[in-house]
Amino acid sequence: MTRLRVACFAISLDGYGAGPRQSLAHPLGEHGEELHRWAFATRSFALRLGLGTEGTTGIDDTFMQRGFEGVGAWILGRNMFGPVRGPWPDERWRGWWGEEPPYHTPVFMLTHHPRPPLEMAGGTTFHFVTDGIEAALARARAAAGGLDVRLGGGVATLRLYLAARLVDEMHLVLSPVLLGEGESLFAGLNLRALGYACTEQVVGEQATHLVFTRRD
């Protein structure tokens, strides 16, 4: 059965999954890049982004590999595509990642404003979904071809799917940093009441990995 998975989603010690004030200069919000130092250090992340073959190959790298295995489609919130807000002024903005994004599958982008599909190099096609989280999930599952759907974020999108109990498995990466402000993942969410429990915890080289699963 096709699962909806969150993988390699980093949060700070004080519970923030992104920094404040996202902009072109700060795609992850101010200081948000500090959450992902563990990822930048791994060999698998370097390979995924075409940055060479250097990097760590320990526990953090193993979790990075797991995050990409068996994924046939992605779901992303609009902020994961770019800083543009409101109606699309034009179609010049083509995402944070350049002409060959690291997804290599169909990606279903949640938005309130329609836009034609955007086909990129390397097998990524962005589909802009305007009719809600369940419609995006149905389309992603159909496109995944029996593989899993990975929910990539951002924080607001994860919160919507968690509140609706649609996430089957969530791998959070606890980074040893304090952001002080930003987008809180847990505020107002009662994961215990929603049926989630921590089923795996592993200390890596630069972060701690926590896996949550939903009890049916």
Coordinates of C-alpha atoms in Angstrom, one line a residue:
M1 CA 0.0 0.0 0.0
T2 CA 1.3 3.5 -0.9
R3 CA 2.2 5.3 2.3
L4 CA 2.5 9.0 2.9
R5 CA 5.9 9.6 4.5
V6 CA 7.8 12.5 6.0
A7 CA 11.5 11.9 5.8
C8 CA 14.6 13.9 6.8
F9 CA 12.6 16.8 8.1
A10 CA 14.8 18.8 10.4
I11 CA 13.6 20.7 13.5
S12 CA 15.5 22.7 16.1
L13 CA 15.8 21.9 19.8
D14 CA 13.0 24.5 20.4
G15 CA 10.7 22.9 17.8
Y16 CA 11.1 25.1 14.7
G17 CA 11.1 23.6 11.3
A18 CA 12.1 26.8 9.4
G19 CA 13.4 30.2 10.4
P20 CA 11.4 33.4 10.1
R21 CA 11.1 35.8 7.2
Q22 CA 11.7 33.6 4.1
S23 CA 13.2 35.5 1.2
L24 CA 15.4 35.0 -1.8
A25 CA 18.4 35.5 0.4
H26 CA 17.1 33.1 3.1
P27 CA 15.1 30.3 1.4
L28 CA 14.8 28.4 4.7
G29 CA 14.1 31.6 6.7
E30 CA 16.7 33.4 8.7
H31 CA 19.1 30.9 10.2
G32 CA 17.1 28.1 8.8
E33 CA 20.1 26.6 7.0
E34 CA 21.5 25.7 10.4
L35 CA 18.9 23.0 10.7
H36 CA 20.4 21.1 7.8
R37 CA 24.1 21.1 8.6
W38 CA 23.8 17.3 9.2
A39 CA 22.4 16.8 5.7
F40 CA 24.9 19.0 3.9
A41 CA 27.7 16.8 5.5
T42 CA 26.4 13.5 4.1
R43 CA 27.6 11.8 1.0
S44 CA 24.1 10.9 -0.1
F45 CA 23.0 14.5 -0.1
A46 CA 26.0 15.6 -2.1
L47 CA 25.3 12.9 -4.7
R48 CA 21.6 13.8 -4.9
L49 CA 22.5 17.4 -5.7
G50 CA 25.3 16.5 -8.0
L51 CA 27.9 18.1 -5.8
G52 CA 30.4 15.2 -6.0
T53 CA 31.1 12.1 -3.9
E54 CA 32.6 13.5 -0.8
G55 CA 30.7 13.3 2.6
T56 CA 30.0 11.2 5.6
T57 CA 28.7 7.7 5.3
G58 CA 27.6 6.9 8.8
I59 CA 24.2 7.0 10.5
D60 CA 23.1 10.4 9.2
D61 CA 23.9 9.3 5.7
T62 CA 21.9 6.0 6.1
F63 CA 18.8 8.0 7.2
M64 CA 19.3 10.3 4.2
Q65 CA 19.4 7.3 1.9
R66 CA 16.3 5.8 3.5
G67 CA 14.4 9.1 2.9
F68 CA 14.7 8.8 -0.9
E69 CA 14.2 5.0 -1.2
G70 CA 10.8 3.8 -2.6
V71 CA 9.5 7.3 -3.3
G72 CA 7.3 7.6 -6.5
A73 CA 5.9 11.1 -6.0
W74 CA 6.2 14.2 -3.7
I75 CA 3.9 16.7 -2.1
L76 CA 5.1 20.2 -1.3
G77 CA 3.7 23.4 0.0
R78 CA 4.1 26.5 -2.1
N79 CA 6.9 28.0 0.0
M80 CA 9.0 25.0 -0.9
F81 CA 8.8 26.1 -4.5
G82 CA 9.6 29.8 -4.0
P83 CA 9.1 33.1 -2.2
V84 CA 6.3 34.3 -4.5
R85 CA 3.1 35.0 -2.7
G86 CA -0.5 35.5 -4.1
P87 CA -1.4 35.1 -7.7
W88 CA 1.5 34.1 -10.0
P89 CA 2.6 37.4 -11.7
D90 CA 4.1 35.3 -14.5
E91 CA 5.8 31.9 -15.0
R92 CA 9.4 33.1 -14.8
W93 CA 10.0 31.6 -11.3
R94 CA 10.8 27.9 -11.7
G95 CA 11.7 26.9 -8.2
W96 CA 14.6 27.1 -5.7
W97 CA 16.6 24.2 -7.2
G98 CA 17.4 25.4 -10.8
E99 CA 16.6 23.5 -13.9
E100 CA 17.2 20.0 -12.5
P101 CA 15.5 19.7 -9.0
P102 CA 16.5 16.8 -6.8
Y103 CA 13.0 15.1 -6.8
H104 CA 13.2 13.2 -10.1
T105 CA 9.4 12.3 -9.8
P106 CA 6.1 14.0 -10.2
V107 CA 5.7 16.7 -7.5
F108 CA 2.3 18.0 -6.4
M109 CA 2.5 21.6 -5.2
L110 CA -0.3 23.0 -2.9
T111 CA -1.4 26.4 -3.9
H112 CA -4.5 28.6 -4.1
H113 CA -3.5 29.9 -7.5
P114 CA -3.6 27.8 -10.7
R115 CA -0.6 27.4 -12.9
P116 CA 0.2 25.0 -15.8
P117 CA 2.4 22.0 -15.0
L118 CA 6.1 22.7 -15.1
E119 CA 8.3 20.0 -16.6
M120 CA 12.0 20.2 -15.5
A121 CA 15.1 18.2 -16.3
G122 CA 15.8 14.9 -14.6
G123 CA 12.2 13.7 -14.4
T124 CA 10.7 16.3 -12.1
T125 CA 7.3 17.8 -13.1
F126 CA 5.6 20.2 -10.8
H127 CA 1.8 20.0 -10.8
F128 CA 0.1 22.9 -9.0
V129 CA -2.9 21.6 -7.0
T130 CA -5.6 24.1 -6.0
D131 CA -8.3 21.8 -4.5
G132 CA -6.8 20.8 -1.2
I133 CA -4.6 18.4 0.6
E134 CA -6.7 15.3 0.0
A135 CA -6.9 16.0 -3.7
A136 CA -3.1 16.4 -3.8
L137 CA -2.6 13.1 -2.0
A138 CA -5.0 11.2 -4.3
R139 CA -3.1 12.5 -7.4
A140 CA 0.3 11.8 -5.9
R141 CA -0.7 8.2 -5.0
A142 CA -2.0 7.7 -8.5
A143 CA 1.3 9.0 -9.9
A144 CA 3.5 7.0 -7.5
G145 CA 2.8 3.7 -9.2
G146 CA 2.6 1.7 -6.0
L147 CA 5.6 3.4 -4.4
D148 CA 5.4 5.8 -1.4
V149 CA 4.5 9.5 -1.5
R150 CA 7.0 11.7 0.3
L151 CA 5.6 14.8 2.1
G152 CA 8.5 17.3 1.9
G153 CA 7.1 20.3 3.8
G154 CA 7.1 23.1 4.7
V155 CA 5.9 23.3 8.3
A156 CA 2.4 24.5 7.5
T157 CA 1.9 21.7 5.0
L158 CA 3.1 19.0 7.5
R159 CA 0.8 20.4 10.1
L160 CA -2.2 20.2 7.8
Y161 CA -1.6 16.5 6.9
L162 CA -0.8 15.6 10.5
A163 CA -3.9 17.2 11.8
A164 CA -5.9 15.2 9.3
R165 CA -4.1 12.0 10.3
L166 CA -3.0 11.4 6.7
V167 CA 0.7 10.9 7.5
D168 CA 1.6 7.2 7.9
E169 CA 5.3 7.7 9.0
M170 CA 7.3 10.8 10.0
H171 CA 11.1 10.9 10.3
L172 CA 12.1 14.0 12.2
V173 CA 15.8 15.1 12.5
L174 CA 16.5 16.9 15.8
S175 CA 19.3 19.3 15.0
P176 CA 21.4 20.6 17.9
V177 CA 20.5 24.3 17.3
L178 CA 18.2 26.9 18.8
L179 CA 16.3 29.2 16.3
G180 CA 14.4 31.2 18.9
E181 CA 11.7 32.0 16.4
G182 CA 10.3 30.7 13.1
E183 CA 7.7 28.2 12.1
S184 CA 6.8 25.8 15.0
L185 CA 5.9 22.3 14.0
F186 CA 4.2 21.2 17.2
A187 CA 2.3 24.3 18.5
G188 CA -1.3 23.4 18.9
L189 CA -0.9 19.8 17.6
N190 CA -1.5 16.9 20.0
L191 CA 0.3 14.1 18.2
R192 CA -0.5 11.7 21.0
A193 CA -4.3 12.3 20.6
L194 CA -3.9 12.0 16.9
G195 CA -2.5 8.5 17.3
Y196 CA 1.2 9.1 16.7
A197 CA 4.0 7.4 18.7
C198 CA 7.7 7.5 18.5
T199 CA 8.8 4.0 17.3
E200 CA 12.5 4.6 16.5
Q201 CA 15.2 6.9 17.9
V202 CA 18.9 6.8 16.8
V203 CA 21.7 9.2 17.6
G204 CA 23.7 10.2 14.5
E205 CA 26.9 12.0 14.0
Q206 CA 25.4 15.5 13.9
A207 CA 21.7 15.0 14.7
T208 CA 19.2 12.7 16.4
H209 CA 16.7 10.7 14.2
L210 CA 13.2 10.2 15.5
V211 CA 10.6 8.1 13.6
F212 CA 6.9 8.4 14.4
T213 CA 4.2 6.1 13.1
R214 CA 0.4 6.4 13.2
R215 CA -1.6 3.8 15.1
D216 CA -4.6 2.8 13.1

